[in-house]
Amino acid sequence: MRTAWPALVAILCTLGLSARADEAPAGFVKTVSGTVTVTHGAVVAAAALAMPVYEHDRLETGGDGECGITFRDNTRIALGPNSRIDLQQFVFKPAAQYYDFILRMAFGTLEYISGLTEKLAPEAMSIETPGFTVGARGTRLLVRAEK
Amino acid sequence: MSVRAMAPGLLLALTGCGLPANVVVLLPDENGTVGEAVVHEGGSTAELAKPLAAVDTGAESSLHNVFTAERSDVDSEFAGALEATPRAPLVFAFYFQTGSTELHPSSRDNLAAAIKAAKGTANVDISVVGHADATGSDTYNSALSLRRAQSVRDALIAKGVPGDIIEIAYHGANNPLIPTPRGVPELRNRRVEVSIR
């Protein structure tokens, strides 16, 4: 009986993961100029207009790079030059009332304009940097974090 | 001009009187309203609630020091991000008859406007999201809100909007526009929202 526990835990974890995973694109690239990359798993690609971005993707801009994304929940972000952001969590499943949206900013400049996640589940949305965390309530913000 | 006279200006340009290296600034929305932001650092918290309210997040004690940023500093130091702001999504609402996927007469004209916006927007993606009011069971409302969304999606496709850029979703009676007690009919909650992004 004792040996069954790890297997049960593994099964529960798998079920939990599959229930929360959001396979649809989190959003799409709406503006881009200069050097901007999107890292999806092990694949690094130059960002282009209308390119989808997914939960866990990384966005990075070079010294001449700028990029804007509109998410499926109508949240918008824009990155200035020399910036790196991970779309650490993005789950938007209103039918199941499941929301999770964490932007992790390593460095750079970010504009954030709130969308539906923040309206429907304010506690589910946050912007994290190495030094501080920001929660917004129906608003537009600028964030800068030093490298 | 003497070197002495130039020096203060030069010093100002070099050190800057601009924004801190680590900073959060609250801006008014595009429609002029101002929301709120809460910044957490270590154990401290700063609340921003006024236009251009800002906080230096670079030092332990700095969260106690909320200040008002200069618009010119914000515009120059965040120029790249502010240039890259995606356009605001256009949201069209369609209302429905009770228990039905038939559009309320007040919403019929909206369809032409949504189609025009969808076709006139470059690199567009669209979501069509169905809602129901608080009459009927959860199961019924989920199915009804999905059917409403499908009927609007089909109407868009019939008028030439490509189906592959349309995402469909439904909320059932969750997330009403106008909260009501269970069982109360409300036109504004029997809706489909189309976001053209």
CSV table of C-alpha atoms in Angstrom, one decimal:
chain,number,residue,atom,x,y,z
A,1,MET,CA,0.0,0.0,0.0
A,2,ARG,CA,2.8,2.4,0.9
A,3,THR,CA,4.4,2.0,-2.5
A,4,ALA,CA,1.3,3.2,-4.2
A,5,TRP,CA,1.6,6.7,-3.0
A,6,PRO,CA,4.3,8.0,-5.3
A,7,ALA,CA,2.3,6.7,-8.3
A,8,LEU,CA,-0.9,8.3,-7.0
A,9,VAL,CA,0.9,11.6,-6.5
A,10,ALA,CA,2.3,11.4,-10.0
A,11,ILE,CA,-1.2,10.7,-11.5
A,12,LEU,CA,-2.7,13.6,-9.6
A,13,CYS,CA,0.1,16.0,-10.7
A,14,THR,CA,-0.4,14.9,-14.3
A,15,LEU,CA,-4.2,15.5,-14.0
A,16,GLY,CA,-3.6,18.9,-12.4
A,17,LEU,CA,-1.2,19.9,-15.1
A,18,SER,CA,-3.5,18.9,-17.9
A,19,ALA,CA,-6.4,20.7,-16.3
A,20,ARG,CA,-4.6,24.0,-16.1
A,21,ALA,CA,-2.6,23.9,-19.4
A,22,ASP,CA,-3.7,26.5,-22.0
A,23,GLU,CA,-2.6,25.4,-25.4
A,24,ALA,CA,-4.1,28.3,-27.4
A,25,PRO,CA,-1.9,31.2,-28.2
A,26,ALA,CA,-1.7,33.7,-25.3
A,27,GLY,CA,-1.6,36.5,-27.7
A,28,PHE,CA,-0.2,37.9,-31.0
A,29,VAL,CA,2.5,40.3,-32.0
A,30,LYS,CA,0.9,43.6,-33.0
A,31,THR,CA,3.8,45.9,-33.3
A,32,VAL,CA,7.5,45.1,-33.9
A,33,SER,CA,10.6,47.1,-35.0
A,34,GLY,CA,14.3,46.4,-34.8
A,35,THR,CA,15.7,43.2,-33.3
A,36,VAL,CA,13.1,41.3,-31.4
A,37,THR,CA,13.1,37.5,-30.6
A,38,VAL,CA,10.5,35.1,-29.4
A,39,THR,CA,11.8,32.0,-27.7
A,40,HIS,CA,9.3,29.1,-27.7
A,41,GLY,CA,10.7,26.0,-26.1
A,42,ALA,CA,14.2,25.6,-27.7
A,43,VAL,CA,13.3,27.6,-30.8
A,44,VAL,CA,14.3,31.2,-31.1
A,45,ALA,CA,12.6,33.1,-33.9
A,46,ALA,CA,12.6,36.8,-35.0
A,47,ALA,CA,9.3,38.3,-33.9
A,48,ALA,CA,7.0,39.2,-36.8
A,49,LEU,CA,3.6,40.9,-37.0
A,50,ALA,CA,0.7,38.4,-36.3
A,51,MET,CA,3.1,35.8,-34.8
A,52,PRO,CA,1.4,33.9,-32.0
A,53,VAL,CA,3.0,33.9,-28.5
A,54,TYR,CA,2.3,31.2,-25.9
A,55,GLU,CA,2.5,30.7,-22.2
A,56,HIS,CA,6.2,30.2,-21.2
A,57,ASP,CA,7.6,32.0,-24.2
A,58,ARG,CA,10.3,34.6,-23.8
A,59,LEU,CA,10.4,38.0,-25.5
A,60,GLU,CA,13.6,39.9,-25.9
A,61,THR,CA,14.4,43.1,-27.6
A,62,GLY,CA,17.8,44.4,-28.8
A,63,GLY,CA,19.2,47.9,-28.5
A,64,ASP,CA,17.0,49.0,-31.4
A,65,GLY,CA,14.1,46.7,-30.7
A,66,GLU,CA,10.5,47.4,-29.7
A,67,CYS,CA,7.5,45.1,-29.6
A,68,GLY,CA,3.9,45.1,-28.7
A,69,ILE,CA,1.6,42.1,-27.9
A,70,THR,CA,-2.1,42.0,-27.5
A,71,PHE,CA,-3.2,39.0,-25.4
A,72,ARG,CA,-6.4,36.9,-25.8
A,73,ASP,CA,-7.9,38.6,-22.7
A,74,ASN,CA,-7.3,42.1,-24.3
A,75,THR,CA,-4.4,42.8,-22.1
A,76,ARG,CA,-1.7,44.7,-24.0
A,77,ILE,CA,2.0,45.0,-23.3
A,78,ALA,CA,4.8,46.9,-25.1
A,79,LEU,CA,8.6,46.4,-24.6
A,80,GLY,CA,11.2,49.1,-25.2
A,81,PRO,CA,14.8,48.4,-26.2
A,82,ASN,CA,17.1,46.0,-24.3
A,83,SER,CA,14.2,44.3,-22.5
A,84,ARG,CA,13.5,40.7,-21.6
A,85,ILE,CA,10.1,39.3,-20.5
A,86,ASP,CA,8.9,35.8,-19.8
A,87,LEU,CA,5.2,35.0,-20.3
A,88,GLN,CA,5.6,32.9,-17.1
A,89,GLN,CA,1.9,32.0,-16.7
A,90,PHE,CA,-1.0,32.6,-19.0
A,91,VAL,CA,-4.3,30.7,-18.5
A,92,PHE,CA,-7.5,32.4,-19.6
A,93,LYS,CA,-10.4,30.0,-19.3
A,94,PRO,CA,-13.5,32.0,-18.4
A,95,ALA,CA,-15.9,29.0,-18.7
A,96,ALA,CA,-14.0,27.2,-16.0
A,97,GLN,CA,-13.3,30.5,-14.2
A,98,TYR,CA,-9.6,29.7,-14.3
A,99,TYR,CA,-7.2,32.7,-14.7
A,100,ASP,CA,-3.5,33.0,-14.3
A,101,PHE,CA,-1.3,35.7,-15.8
A,102,ILE,CA,2.2,36.4,-14.6
A,103,LEU,CA,4.7,38.4,-16.6
A,104,ARG,CA,8.3,38.0,-15.4
A,105,MET,CA,10.5,40.9,-16.4
A,106,ALA,CA,14.2,40.3,-16.1
A,107,PHE,CA,15.2,43.7,-17.3
A,108,GLY,CA,14.2,46.6,-19.5
A,109,THR,CA,11.1,48.8,-20.0
A,110,LEU,CA,7.5,47.7,-20.2
A,111,GLU,CA,4.2,49.3,-20.7
A,112,TYR,CA,1.2,47.3,-19.4
A,113,ILE,CA,-2.5,48.0,-20.2
A,114,SER,CA,-4.9,45.9,-18.3
A,115,GLY,CA,-7.4,43.5,-19.9
A,116,LEU,CA,-10.1,41.0,-18.8
A,117,THR,CA,-7.9,38.8,-16.5
A,118,GLU,CA,-7.3,41.7,-14.2
A,119,LYS,CA,-11.0,42.7,-14.3
A,120,LEU,CA,-12.4,39.2,-13.6
A,121,ALA,CA,-9.6,37.9,-11.3
A,122,PRO,CA,-7.4,40.8,-10.0
A,123,GLU,CA,-5.3,38.5,-7.8
A,124,ALA,CA,-4.5,36.3,-10.8
A,125,MET,CA,-2.4,39.0,-12.6
A,126,SER,CA,1.0,40.3,-11.6
A,127,ILE,CA,4.2,41.7,-13.1
A,128,GLU,CA,7.3,40.3,-11.4
A,129,THR,CA,10.8,41.7,-11.6
A,130,PRO,CA,13.9,40.5,-9.7
A,131,GLY,CA,13.5,43.2,-7.1
A,132,PHE,CA,9.8,43.9,-6.9
A,133,THR,CA,6.3,42.8,-7.9
A,134,VAL,CA,3.4,44.9,-9.3
A,135,GLY,CA,-0.3,44.2,-9.1
A,136,ALA,CA,-2.6,46.5,-11.1
A,137,ARG,CA,-6.2,47.3,-10.8
A,138,GLY,CA,-7.7,48.5,-14.1
A,139,THR,CA,-4.9,50.6,-15.4
A,140,ARG,CA,-2.0,51.5,-17.5
A,141,LEU,CA,1.5,51.2,-16.1
A,142,LEU,CA,5.1,51.7,-17.0
A,143,VAL,CA,7.8,49.5,-15.4
A,144,ARG,CA,11.5,49.7,-15.6
A,145,ALA,CA,13.9,47.2,-14.1
A,146,GLU,CA,17.7,47.5,-14.2
A,147,LYS,CA,19.8,44.8,-15.6
B,1,MET,CA,30.1,81.2,-22.7
B,2,SER,CA,32.5,80.4,-19.9
B,3,VAL,CA,33.2,76.9,-18.7
B,4,ARG,CA,31.9,77.8,-15.3
B,5,ALA,CA,28.5,78.8,-16.8
B,6,MET,CA,28.2,75.6,-18.8
B,7,ALA,CA,29.1,73.2,-15.9
B,8,PRO,CA,25.8,73.1,-14.1
B,9,GLY,CA,23.9,72.3,-17.3
B,10,LEU,CA,26.4,69.7,-18.3
B,11,LEU,CA,26.2,68.0,-14.9
B,12,LEU,CA,22.5,67.9,-15.1
B,13,ALA,CA,22.6,66.3,-18.5
B,14,LEU,CA,25.1,63.7,-17.3
B,15,THR,CA,23.5,62.7,-14.0
B,16,GLY,CA,20.0,63.4,-15.2
B,17,CYS,CA,17.1,64.6,-13.0
B,18,GLY,CA,15.0,61.9,-14.7
B,19,LEU,CA,13.4,58.8,-13.3
B,20,PRO,CA,15.1,56.2,-11.0
B,21,ALA,CA,16.7,53.1,-12.7
B,22,ASN,CA,14.0,50.9,-11.1
B,23,VAL,CA,10.7,52.5,-11.3
B,24,VAL,CA,6.9,52.0,-11.6
B,25,VAL,CA,4.8,54.8,-13.1
B,26,LEU,CA,1.0,54.9,-13.2
B,27,LEU,CA,-0.5,56.5,-16.3
B,28,PRO,CA,-4.0,57.5,-17.1
B,29,ASP,CA,-5.8,55.0,-19.5
B,30,GLU,CA,-6.3,56.1,-23.1
B,31,ASN,CA,-9.9,57.1,-22.1
B,32,GLY,CA,-8.5,59.2,-19.3
B,33,THR,CA,-9.5,57.1,-16.3
B,34,VAL,CA,-6.9,56.3,-13.7
B,35,GLY,CA,-6.7,52.9,-12.0
B,36,GLU,CA,-4.4,51.7,-9.2
B,37,ALA,CA,-1.2,49.8,-8.8
B,38,VAL,CA,0.3,48.1,-5.8
B,39,VAL,CA,4.0,47.6,-5.7
B,40,HIS,CA,5.5,45.0,-3.3
B,41,GLU,CA,9.2,45.0,-2.5
B,42,GLY,CA,10.5,42.8,0.4
B,43,GLY,CA,7.9,43.4,3.1
B,44,SER,CA,6.8,46.9,2.0
B,45,THR,CA,4.0,48.0,-0.2
B,46,ALA,CA,3.4,51.2,-2.1
B,47,GLU,CA,0.1,52.2,-3.6
B,48,LEU,CA,-0.2,54.3,-6.7
B,49,ALA,CA,-3.5,55.9,-7.5
B,50,LYS,CA,-2.9,59.3,-9.2
B,51,PRO,CA,-1.8,60.1,-12.7
B,52,LEU,CA,2.0,59.9,-13.0
B,53,ALA,CA,2.3,58.6,-9.4
B,54,ALA,CA,5.6,56.8,-9.3
B,55,VAL,CA,7.8,54.8,-7.0
B,56,ASP,CA,11.5,54.2,-6.9
B,57,THR,CA,11.8,50.5,-6.4
B,58,GLY,CA,15.6,50.5,-6.2
B,59,ALA,CA,16.1,50.5,-2.4
B,60,GLU,CA,14.6,48.9,0.6
B,61,SER,CA,13.2,52.2,2.0
B,62,SER,CA,12.2,53.7,-1.3
B,63,LEU,CA,8.7,52.3,-1.4
B,64,HIS,CA,7.8,54.8,1.3
B,65,ASN,CA,8.6,57.5,-1.2
B,66,VAL,CA,5.9,57.8,-3.8
B,67,PHE,CA,6.5,60.8,-6.1
B,68,THR,CA,4.9,62.4,-9.1
B,69,ALA,CA,6.9,61.8,-12.3
B,70,GLU,CA,7.5,64.5,-14.9
B,71,ARG,CA,5.6,63.8,-18.1
B,72,SER,CA,8.6,64.8,-20.2
B,73,ASP,CA,10.8,62.2,-18.3
B,74,VAL,CA,8.3,59.5,-18.8
B,75,ASP,CA,7.9,60.3,-22.5
B,76,SER,CA,11.6,60.3,-23.1
B,77,GLU,CA,12.7,57.4,-20.9
B,78,PHE,CA,9.9,55.1,-22.0
B,79,ALA,CA,9.8,56.3,-25.6
B,80,GLY,CA,10.4,52.8,-27.1
B,81,ALA,CA,7.7,51.1,-25.1
B,82,LEU,CA,5.2,53.9,-25.7
B,83,GLU,CA,5.9,53.8,-29.5
B,84,ALA,CA,5.2,50.1,-29.5
B,85,THR,CA,1.8,50.2,-27.8
B,86,PRO,CA,-0.6,47.9,-29.7
B,87,ARG,CA,-3.9,49.6,-30.8
B,88,ALA,CA,-6.8,49.3,-28.3
B,89,PRO,CA,-9.0,46.3,-29.0
B,90,LEU,CA,-12.4,47.3,-30.3
B,91,VAL,CA,-15.2,45.6,-28.4
B,92,PHE,CA,-18.7,45.2,-29.9
B,93,ALA,CA,-21.6,43.9,-27.8
B,94,PHE,CA,-24.6,42.0,-29.2
B,95,TYR,CA,-27.7,41.4,-27.1
B,96,PHE,CA,-30.1,38.4,-27.4
B,97,GLN,CA,-33.7,37.5,-26.8
B,98,THR,CA,-34.4,35.3,-23.7
B,99,GLY,CA,-33.3,31.7,-24.0
B,100,SER,CA,-32.4,32.2,-27.7
B,101,THR,CA,-29.7,32.8,-30.2
B,102,GLU,CA,-31.8,35.4,-31.9
B,103,LEU,CA,-30.3,38.9,-31.8
B,104,HIS,CA,-32.3,41.6,-30.0
B,105,PRO,CA,-33.4,44.2,-32.6
B,106,SER,CA,-31.2,46.9,-30.9
B,107,SER,CA,-28.1,44.9,-31.8
B,108,ARG,CA,-28.7,44.2,-35.5
B,109,ASP,CA,-26.9,47.3,-36.8
B,110,ASN,CA,-23.9,46.5,-34.7
B,111,LEU,CA,-23.1,43.5,-36.9
B,112,ALA,CA,-22.3,45.7,-39.9
B,113,ALA,CA,-20.0,47.9,-37.8
B,114,ALA,CA,-18.1,44.8,-36.4
B,115,ILE,CA,-17.7,43.3,-39.8
B,116,LYS,CA,-16.3,46.6,-41.2
B,117,ALA,CA,-13.9,46.9,-38.3
B,118,ALA,CA,-12.7,43.3,-38.6
B,119,LYS,CA,-12.1,43.7,-42.3
B,120,GLY,CA,-10.4,47.1,-42.0
B,121,THR,CA,-7.9,46.1,-39.3
B,122,ALA,CA,-4.4,44.7,-40.3
B,123,ASN,CA,-3.0,41.7,-38.5
B,124,VAL,CA,-6.3,41.2,-36.8
B,125,ASP,CA,-7.3,38.5,-34.4
B,126,ILE,CA,-10.9,38.3,-33.1
B,127,SER,CA,-12.5,36.7,-30.1
B,128,VAL,CA,-16.2,36.0,-29.9
B,129,VAL,CA,-17.4,35.4,-26.3
B,130,GLY,CA,-20.8,34.3,-25.4
B,131,HIS,CA,-22.7,35.0,-22.1
B,132,ALA,CA,-26.1,34.1,-20.6
B,133,ASP,CA,-28.2,35.7,-17.9
B,134,ALA,CA,-28.9,34.1,-14.5
B,135,THR,CA,-32.1,32.3,-15.6
B,136,GLY,CA,-31.8,28.6,-16.2
B,137,SER,CA,-29.3,26.0,-15.0
B,138,ASP,CA,-25.5,26.3,-15.3
B,139,THR,CA,-25.4,23.6,-17.9
B,140,TYR,CA,-28.1,25.2,-20.0
B,141,ASN,CA,-26.4,28.6,-19.7
B,142,SER,CA,-23.0,27.3,-20.7
B,143,ALA,CA,-24.5,25.6,-23.8
B,144,LEU,CA,-26.6,28.7,-24.6
B,145,SER,CA,-23.7,31.1,-24.3
B,146,LEU,CA,-21.6,28.9,-26.6
B,147,ARG,CA,-24.5,28.7,-29.2
B,148,ARG,CA,-24.8,32.5,-29.1
B,149,ALA,CA,-21.1,32.9,-29.7
B,150,GLN,CA,-21.3,30.4,-32.6
B,151,SER,CA,-24.2,32.3,-34.2
B,152,VAL,CA,-22.2,35.6,-34.2
B,153,ARG,CA,-19.1,33.9,-35.4
B,154,ASP,CA,-21.1,32.3,-38.3
B,155,ALA,CA,-22.6,35.7,-39.1
B,156,LEU,CA,-19.0,37.2,-39.3
B,157,ILE,CA,-17.8,34.4,-41.5
B,158,ALA,CA,-20.9,34.6,-43.8
B,159,LYS,CA,-19.9,38.2,-44.5
B,160,GLY,CA,-16.3,37.3,-45.4
B,161,VAL,CA,-14.4,37.5,-42.2
B,162,PRO,CA,-11.8,34.6,-42.2
B,163,GLY,CA,-12.8,31.9,-39.7
B,164,ASP,CA,-9.2,31.1,-38.8
B,165,ILE,CA,-8.6,34.4,-37.1
B,166,ILE,CA,-11.7,34.0,-34.9
B,167,GLU,CA,-11.5,32.4,-31.5
B,168,ILE,CA,-14.7,31.4,-29.7
B,169,ALA,CA,-15.3,31.3,-26.0
B,170,TYR,CA,-18.2,31.2,-23.5
B,171,HIS,CA,-18.8,32.2,-19.9
B,172,GLY,CA,-22.3,30.8,-19.2
B,173,ALA,CA,-23.9,33.0,-16.6
B,174,ASN,CA,-20.4,33.8,-15.0
B,175,ASN,CA,-19.1,37.3,-15.4
B,176,PRO,CA,-22.4,39.2,-16.0
B,177,LEU,CA,-22.2,42.8,-17.1
B,178,ILE,CA,-25.0,43.6,-14.6
B,179,PRO,CA,-24.9,41.3,-11.5
B,180,THR,CA,-28.4,40.0,-10.7
B,181,PRO,CA,-29.7,37.4,-8.2
B,182,ARG,CA,-30.2,33.9,-9.7
B,183,GLY,CA,-33.2,33.5,-11.9
B,184,VAL,CA,-33.5,37.2,-12.8
B,185,PRO,CA,-33.6,37.9,-16.6
B,186,GLU,CA,-31.3,40.7,-17.8
B,187,LEU,CA,-30.9,41.7,-21.4
B,188,ARG,CA,-27.5,43.2,-20.9
B,189,ASN,CA,-26.2,39.8,-19.6
B,190,ARG,CA,-27.6,37.9,-22.6
B,191,ARG,CA,-24.8,39.0,-24.8
B,192,VAL,CA,-21.9,38.2,-27.1
B,193,GLU,CA,-18.8,40.4,-27.0
B,194,VAL,CA,-16.7,40.6,-30.0
B,195,SER,CA,-13.1,41.9,-29.5
B,196,ILE,CA,-11.3,43.0,-32.6
B,197,ARG,CA,-7.6,43.2,-31.7
